[in-house]
Amino acid sequence: QDIFNDYLVEFRSVNLIIQGAAELAFENGDFDYAINCAGETKLGQTDQVYEEGVYKVSVNCASAAAKHGVKRFLEISSGQIDSNEKVEHKESDQVKPWTKVAKYKLQVESDLKTIPGLKYTVIRPAIVYGIGDRTGLTPRLVLGCIYQHLGESMKLLWSRDLVMNTVHVHDVCCALWYLIQRDDTVGQVYNVVDDSHTTQGSVTEIISDIFNINYDYYGNILSSLCKGDLSVVVDEANDKHMGPWADLCRLNNVENTPLSPYIHQELLDKKHLNLSNEKLKATGFTLTQPVLTKQLLLQVIDDLTEMKLFPKTMST
């Protein structure tokens, strides 16, 4: 709130799905940079929702930026691109999105090239975590909390080797500010990912340590059998988790929290998120948080607890 109250900050609320409204954001302003952090991020929506909330929002903002002579437009795209378990995906490799959000973000990337006068840069972040995160690794923290409450072992689909690259939110912010000021990054795409080589196994180990719980995996064979009826698996898991989470929140006076253990089917397929950060590092960029640690996830929990969005008695 202090930031919004600063005299240097002007807050404008407009419907970016409408081209004319998007241009209002640039009215009476002589901006050097425009960074698009907007867009629909909720999973499980229809294509129409993402076409409007992702594609139209981004293209409208980019078009308005070009029209008003913004020196650089930065688009935050998606790293949810099907990649190989062993080989890191480079920006120049063929792209195959595995979520609808990524599908429409990649359409945006393609169409930015066609906007006259637009000088742009694109970043594809891995799974973003850190203070303020609600959709990256935080849902897994919620699940850890629930299984501590239940006193049960947490079982996950696939195996510990499922690649799920991460990046701290501070490094995302540093990267976009660093890239947007360089002349040699115009028209370029950059993966933004840390050096952790994070996998489902490494994340789960940290979470099990935080909440002192046991965990196991169904394995690739059994998980593949479940894939044929994945909607049933998802429904059963959500039924199991939602009740205990509601109980935990009630017992700890946590009201109106945006956090949820709800699992979307899009995230349960065996899709690796394995990105290369070689191109970003070649520019001279240095990560401030190169490795995912227990302490960094505890900071997330502490922040959420302080805001009364996470059960206080369950954070350690």
Tab-separated table of C-alpha atoms in Angstrom:
chain	number	residue	atom	x	y	z
A	1	GLN	CA	0.000	0.000	0.000
A	2	ASP	CA	2.903	2.351	0.729
A	3	ILE	CA	4.052	1.977	-2.876
A	4	PHE	CA	0.639	2.943	-4.253
A	5	ASN	CA	0.603	5.965	-1.938
A	6	ASP	CA	3.939	7.225	-3.293
A	7	TYR	CA	3.534	10.468	-5.246
A	8	LEU	CA	5.577	8.987	-8.105
A	9	VAL	CA	3.016	6.210	-8.632
A	10	GLU	CA	-0.195	6.729	-10.570
A	11	PHE	CA	-2.663	3.844	-10.445
A	12	ARG	CA	-5.066	3.363	-13.348
A	13	SER	CA	-7.636	0.590	-13.589
A	14	VAL	CA	-8.745	-0.277	-17.124
A	15	ASN	CA	-10.049	-3.307	-19.008
A	16	LEU	CA	-7.011	-4.267	-21.076
A	17	ILE	CA	-9.082	-6.667	-23.173
A	18	ILE	CA	-10.450	-3.568	-24.936
A	19	GLN	CA	-7.893	-1.877	-27.201
A	20	GLY	CA	-9.126	1.641	-26.529
A	21	ALA	CA	-9.035	1.074	-22.787
A	22	ALA	CA	-5.487	-0.284	-22.974
A	23	GLU	CA	-4.363	2.949	-24.615
A	24	LEU	CA	-5.691	4.915	-21.634
A	25	ALA	CA	-2.858	3.455	-19.575
A	26	PHE	CA	-0.385	5.347	-21.788
A	27	GLU	CA	-2.353	8.588	-22.024
A	28	ASN	CA	-0.483	11.753	-21.000
A	29	GLY	CA	2.634	9.711	-20.320
A	30	ASP	CA	6.074	9.721	-21.895
A	31	PHE	CA	7.205	6.245	-20.863
A	32	ASP	CA	10.576	4.678	-21.525
A	33	TYR	CA	9.518	1.156	-20.549
A	34	ALA	CA	6.287	-0.834	-20.396
A	35	ILE	CA	6.311	-4.211	-18.648
A	36	ASN	CA	3.290	-6.450	-19.154
A	37	CYS	CA	2.637	-8.459	-15.989
A	38	ALA	CA	-1.097	-8.706	-16.736
A	39	GLY	CA	-3.063	-11.680	-17.981
A	40	GLU	CA	-5.286	-14.559	-16.927
A	41	THR	CA	-3.281	-17.076	-14.881
A	42	LYS	CA	-6.052	-19.220	-13.404
A	43	LEU	CA	-5.956	-22.758	-14.777
A	44	GLY	CA	-8.873	-24.832	-16.023
A	45	GLN	CA	-10.596	-22.091	-18.047
A	46	THR	CA	-11.953	-22.239	-21.601
A	47	ASP	CA	-9.941	-21.226	-24.653
A	48	GLN	CA	-12.067	-18.098	-25.021
A	49	VAL	CA	-11.048	-16.927	-21.546
A	50	TYR	CA	-7.351	-17.246	-22.403
A	51	GLU	CA	-7.748	-15.771	-25.879
A	52	GLU	CA	-9.158	-12.636	-24.285
A	53	GLY	CA	-7.363	-12.627	-20.926
A	54	VAL	CA	-3.920	-13.591	-22.240
A	55	TYR	CA	-3.660	-12.987	-25.980
A	56	LYS	CA	-5.788	-9.845	-26.374
A	57	VAL	CA	-4.427	-8.251	-23.210
A	58	SER	CA	-0.819	-8.676	-24.320
A	59	VAL	CA	-1.321	-7.646	-27.949
A	60	ASN	CA	-3.431	-4.633	-26.957
A	61	CYS	CA	-0.780	-3.464	-24.493
A	62	ALA	CA	2.020	-3.991	-27.009
A	63	SER	CA	0.125	-2.145	-29.747
A	64	ALA	CA	-0.601	0.766	-27.409
A	65	ALA	CA	3.048	0.875	-26.337
A	66	ALA	CA	4.184	1.065	-29.964
A	67	LYS	CA	1.612	3.745	-30.791
A	68	HIS	CA	2.768	5.928	-27.904
A	69	GLY	CA	6.463	5.539	-28.703
A	70	VAL	CA	7.493	3.492	-25.673
A	71	LYS	CA	11.208	2.754	-25.979
A	72	ARG	CA	10.905	-0.872	-24.869
A	73	PHE	CA	8.029	-3.267	-24.216
A	74	LEU	CA	8.716	-6.357	-22.119
A	75	GLU	CA	6.359	-9.328	-22.266
A	76	ILE	CA	6.376	-11.884	-19.458
A	77	SER	CA	5.582	-15.084	-21.338
A	78	SER	CA	5.550	-18.676	-20.043
A	79	GLY	CA	8.151	-21.380	-19.566
A	80	GLN	CA	5.515	-24.154	-19.602
A	81	ILE	CA	6.963	-25.676	-22.739
A	82	ASP	CA	7.313	-29.421	-23.210
A	83	SER	CA	11.005	-30.184	-22.776
A	84	ASN	CA	13.312	-33.150	-22.481
A	85	GLU	CA	14.196	-34.631	-19.100
A	86	LYS	CA	17.898	-34.725	-19.966
A	87	VAL	CA	18.362	-31.778	-22.354
A	88	GLU	CA	17.598	-28.201	-21.314
A	89	HIS	CA	15.243	-26.352	-23.650
A	90	LYS	CA	16.835	-23.381	-25.389
A	91	GLU	CA	14.962	-20.338	-26.643
A	92	SER	CA	15.620	-21.309	-30.271
A	93	ASP	CA	14.248	-24.852	-29.870
A	94	GLN	CA	10.826	-25.888	-31.142
A	95	VAL	CA	8.065	-24.902	-28.724
A	96	LYS	CA	5.207	-27.144	-27.608
A	97	PRO	CA	3.127	-25.570	-24.811
A	98	TRP	CA	1.528	-27.872	-22.249
A	99	THR	CA	-0.899	-25.418	-20.652
A	100	LYS	CA	-3.471	-23.167	-22.288
A	101	VAL	CA	-1.837	-20.124	-20.723
A	102	ALA	CA	1.443	-21.035	-22.430
A	103	LYS	CA	-0.378	-21.732	-25.705
A	104	TYR	CA	-1.694	-18.189	-25.915
A	105	LYS	CA	1.480	-16.616	-24.541
A	106	LEU	CA	3.430	-18.233	-27.376
A	107	GLN	CA	0.918	-16.842	-29.871
A	108	VAL	CA	1.637	-13.438	-28.376
A	109	GLU	CA	5.388	-13.975	-28.825
A	110	SER	CA	4.831	-14.702	-32.499
A	111	ASP	CA	2.569	-11.713	-33.107
A	112	LEU	CA	4.770	-9.173	-31.325
A	113	LYS	CA	7.035	-9.386	-34.374
A	114	THR	CA	4.245	-8.031	-36.581
A	115	ILE	CA	3.458	-4.847	-34.611
A	116	PRO	CA	4.972	-1.858	-36.466
A	117	GLY	CA	7.450	0.198	-34.471
A	118	LEU	CA	7.443	-2.092	-31.446
A	119	LYS	CA	10.759	-2.662	-29.712
A	120	TYR	CA	10.194	-5.611	-27.423
A	121	THR	CA	11.880	-8.243	-25.275
A	122	VAL	CA	10.312	-11.477	-24.000
A	123	ILE	CA	11.133	-13.523	-20.915
A	124	ARG	CA	9.989	-17.083	-20.224
A	125	PRO	CA	10.181	-17.656	-16.473
A	126	ALA	CA	10.344	-21.093	-14.900
A	127	ILE	CA	8.176	-21.823	-11.818
A	128	VAL	CA	8.347	-18.571	-9.864
A	129	TYR	CA	8.568	-18.747	-6.073
A	130	GLY	CA	9.343	-16.309	-3.278
A	131	ILE	CA	7.475	-13.781	-1.170
A	132	GLY	CA	4.137	-13.041	-2.814
A	133	ASP	CA	3.941	-16.409	-4.598
A	134	ARG	CA	0.521	-18.022	-4.536
A	135	THR	CA	0.578	-20.314	-7.562
A	136	GLY	CA	4.204	-21.465	-8.024
A	137	LEU	CA	5.511	-23.631	-5.192
A	138	THR	CA	3.077	-22.370	-2.549
A	139	PRO	CA	0.349	-24.937	-3.419
A	140	ARG	CA	2.887	-27.648	-2.575
A	141	LEU	CA	3.541	-25.943	0.762
A	142	VAL	CA	-0.202	-26.050	1.373
A	143	LEU	CA	-0.223	-29.788	0.653
A	144	GLY	CA	2.697	-30.323	3.032
A	145	CYS	CA	0.761	-28.491	5.720
A	146	ILE	CA	-2.311	-30.661	5.095
A	147	TYR	CA	-0.417	-33.950	5.287
A	148	GLN	CA	1.227	-32.877	8.519
A	149	HIS	CA	-2.267	-32.226	9.881
A	150	LEU	CA	-3.526	-35.591	8.613
A	151	GLY	CA	-0.471	-37.443	9.908
A	152	GLU	CA	-0.219	-39.307	6.609
A	153	SER	CA	2.474	-39.903	4.018
A	154	MET	CA	2.165	-37.686	0.936
A	155	LYS	CA	2.118	-39.627	-2.354
A	156	LEU	CA	2.797	-37.950	-5.678
A	157	LEU	CA	2.329	-38.954	-9.307
A	158	TRP	CA	5.265	-39.925	-11.514
A	159	SER	CA	8.702	-39.929	-9.864
A	160	ARG	CA	11.254	-37.736	-8.130
A	161	ASP	CA	12.952	-37.168	-11.519
A	162	LEU	CA	10.163	-35.012	-12.970
A	163	VAL	CA	11.972	-31.773	-13.886
A	164	MET	CA	10.305	-28.595	-12.615
A	165	ASN	CA	12.774	-25.722	-12.923
A	166	THR	CA	12.377	-22.781	-10.561
A	167	VAL	CA	13.387	-19.143	-10.252
A	168	HIS	CA	13.112	-16.705	-7.348
A	169	VAL	CA	10.786	-13.744	-7.911
A	170	HIS	CA	13.612	-11.325	-7.082
A	171	ASP	CA	15.668	-12.714	-9.955
A	172	VAL	CA	12.705	-12.390	-12.314
A	173	CYS	CA	12.434	-8.702	-11.401
A	174	CYS	CA	16.184	-8.175	-11.717
A	175	ALA	CA	16.278	-9.949	-15.080
A	176	LEU	CA	13.478	-7.969	-16.671
A	177	TRP	CA	14.970	-4.657	-15.508
A	178	TYR	CA	18.429	-5.720	-16.693
A	179	LEU	CA	17.250	-6.894	-20.110
A	180	ILE	CA	14.933	-3.998	-20.825
A	181	GLN	CA	17.805	-1.495	-20.638
A	182	ARG	CA	20.091	-3.258	-23.144
A	183	ASP	CA	20.099	-2.511	-26.870
A	184	ASP	CA	21.194	-6.039	-27.783
A	185	THR	CA	18.069	-7.625	-26.264
A	186	VAL	CA	15.556	-6.041	-28.670
A	187	GLY	CA	13.439	-8.723	-30.354
A	188	GLN	CA	14.991	-11.454	-28.209
A	189	VAL	CA	13.493	-14.167	-25.981
A	190	TYR	CA	15.177	-15.226	-22.726
A	191	ASN	CA	14.534	-18.121	-20.362
A	192	VAL	CA	14.708	-16.941	-16.747
A	193	VAL	CA	15.603	-19.915	-14.568
A	194	ASP	CA	17.945	-20.583	-11.650
A	195	ASP	CA	20.808	-23.075	-11.340
A	196	SER	CA	18.987	-25.500	-9.025
A	197	HIS	CA	18.065	-28.024	-11.731
A	198	THR	CA	14.976	-28.416	-9.569
A	199	THR	CA	12.999	-31.641	-9.726
A	200	GLN	CA	9.860	-32.864	-8.030
A	201	GLY	CA	12.157	-34.836	-5.755
A	202	SER	CA	14.284	-31.906	-4.613
A	203	VAL	CA	11.209	-29.736	-3.910
A	204	THR	CA	9.449	-32.526	-2.032
A	205	GLU	CA	12.520	-33.183	0.111
A	206	ILE	CA	12.525	-29.561	1.288
A	207	ILE	CA	8.783	-29.565	1.970
A	208	SER	CA	8.968	-32.840	3.883
A	209	ASP	CA	11.767	-31.351	5.981
A	210	ILE	CA	9.735	-28.220	6.735
A	211	PHE	CA	6.629	-30.118	7.824
A	212	ASN	CA	8.307	-33.302	9.067
A	213	ILE	CA	6.243	-35.598	6.846
A	214	ASN	CA	6.959	-38.733	4.848
A	215	TYR	CA	6.411	-38.969	1.111
A	216	ASP	CA	6.455	-41.456	-1.748
A	217	TYR	CA	5.735	-41.674	-5.470
A	218	TYR	CA	3.312	-43.794	-7.450
A	219	GLY	CA	6.005	-44.289	-10.088
A	220	ASN	CA	5.841	-43.885	-13.846
A	221	ILE	CA	4.047	-47.146	-14.637
A	222	LEU	CA	1.181	-46.744	-12.167
A	223	SER	CA	0.934	-43.034	-12.944
A	224	SER	CA	0.634	-43.838	-16.657
A	225	LEU	CA	-2.265	-46.163	-15.871
A	226	CYS	CA	-3.929	-43.376	-13.878
A	227	LYS	CA	-3.486	-41.007	-16.822
A	228	GLY	CA	-6.346	-42.691	-18.678
A	229	ASP	CA	-8.726	-41.625	-15.917
A	230	LEU	CA	-6.881	-38.566	-14.659
A	231	SER	CA	-10.032	-36.533	-14.051
A	232	VAL	CA	-11.178	-39.085	-11.467
A	233	VAL	CA	-7.754	-39.025	-9.787
A	234	VAL	CA	-7.879	-35.228	-9.637
A	235	ASP	CA	-11.393	-35.185	-8.179
A	236	GLU	CA	-10.472	-37.714	-5.494
A	237	ALA	CA	-7.331	-35.788	-4.533
A	238	ASN	CA	-9.214	-32.498	-4.286
A	239	ASP	CA	-11.937	-34.116	-2.183
A	240	LYS	CA	-9.256	-35.436	0.158
A	241	HIS	CA	-7.461	-32.103	0.540
A	242	MET	CA	-10.135	-29.401	0.549
A	243	GLY	CA	-11.857	-30.431	3.789
A	244	PRO	CA	-8.721	-30.633	5.962
A	245	TRP	CA	-7.478	-27.312	4.546
A	246	ALA	CA	-10.759	-25.650	5.500
A	247	ASP	CA	-10.444	-27.159	8.995
A	248	LEU	CA	-6.872	-25.895	9.369
A	249	CYS	CA	-7.843	-22.395	8.308
A	250	ARG	CA	-10.793	-22.335	10.694
A	251	LEU	CA	-8.730	-23.600	13.637
A	252	ASN	CA	-6.098	-20.909	13.017
A	253	ASN	CA	-8.473	-18.019	12.286
A	254	VAL	CA	-7.344	-17.813	8.671
A	255	GLU	CA	-10.153	-16.147	6.734
A	256	ASN	CA	-10.521	-15.404	3.023
A	257	THR	CA	-7.141	-16.843	2.074
A	258	PRO	CA	-6.466	-17.062	-1.675
A	259	LEU	CA	-4.366	-20.175	-1.060
A	260	SER	CA	-5.818	-23.531	-1.990
A	261	PRO	CA	-4.711	-27.157	-2.323
A	262	TYR	CA	-6.941	-27.507	-5.387
A	263	ILE	CA	-5.124	-29.382	-8.154
A	264	HIS	CA	-5.772	-28.658	-11.821
A	265	GLN	CA	-5.495	-31.526	-14.267
A	266	GLU	CA	-3.244	-29.484	-16.592
A	267	LEU	CA	-0.438	-29.652	-14.024
A	268	LEU	CA	-0.572	-33.399	-13.395
A	269	ASP	CA	0.581	-34.709	-16.749
A	270	LYS	CA	4.164	-35.896	-17.109
A	271	LYS	CA	5.576	-32.699	-18.582
A	272	HIS	CA	9.112	-31.623	-17.784
A	273	LEU	CA	9.921	-27.934	-17.329
A	274	ASN	CA	13.609	-27.969	-18.156
A	275	LEU	CA	14.937	-24.621	-19.397
A	276	SER	CA	18.435	-23.424	-20.254
A	277	ASN	CA	19.648	-20.120	-18.807
A	278	GLU	CA	22.803	-19.986	-20.946
A	279	LYS	CA	21.503	-17.192	-23.184
A	280	LEU	CA	20.546	-15.017	-20.211
A	281	LYS	CA	23.890	-15.565	-18.499
A	282	ALA	CA	25.735	-14.776	-21.734
A	283	THR	CA	24.495	-11.184	-21.398
A	284	GLY	CA	26.338	-10.893	-18.087
A	285	PHE	CA	23.300	-11.342	-15.856
A	286	THR	CA	23.988	-12.839	-12.420
A	287	LEU	CA	21.400	-14.643	-10.294
A	288	THR	CA	20.953	-13.437	-6.716
A	289	GLN	CA	19.271	-16.674	-5.599
A	290	PRO	CA	20.798	-19.372	-7.801
A	291	VAL	CA	19.618	-22.304	-5.665
A	292	LEU	CA	16.243	-23.165	-4.127
A	293	THR	CA	16.665	-23.665	-0.360
A	294	LYS	CA	14.573	-24.493	2.681
A	295	GLN	CA	15.201	-21.019	4.083
A	296	LEU	CA	13.750	-19.340	0.999
A	297	LEU	CA	10.544	-21.380	1.270
A	298	LEU	CA	10.322	-20.636	4.991
A	299	GLN	CA	10.389	-16.946	4.082
A	300	VAL	CA	7.320	-17.528	1.923
A	301	ILE	CA	5.508	-19.282	4.777
A	302	ASP	CA	6.489	-16.600	7.290
A	303	ASP	CA	5.193	-13.855	5.009
A	304	LEU	CA	1.898	-15.653	4.409
A	305	THR	CA	1.533	-16.373	8.127
A	306	GLU	CA	2.123	-12.734	9.000
A	307	MET	CA	-0.677	-11.750	6.609
A	308	LYS	CA	-2.919	-14.421	8.189
A	309	LEU	CA	-3.191	-16.343	4.943
A	310	PHE	CA	-1.462	-19.511	6.190
A	311	PRO	CA	-2.075	-21.535	9.392
A	312	LYS	CA	0.401	-20.206	11.941
A	313	THR	CA	0.700	-23.400	13.969
A	314	MET	CA	1.748	-25.388	10.908
A	315	SER	CA	4.744	-23.267	9.858
A	316	THR	CA	8.086	-24.347	11.299
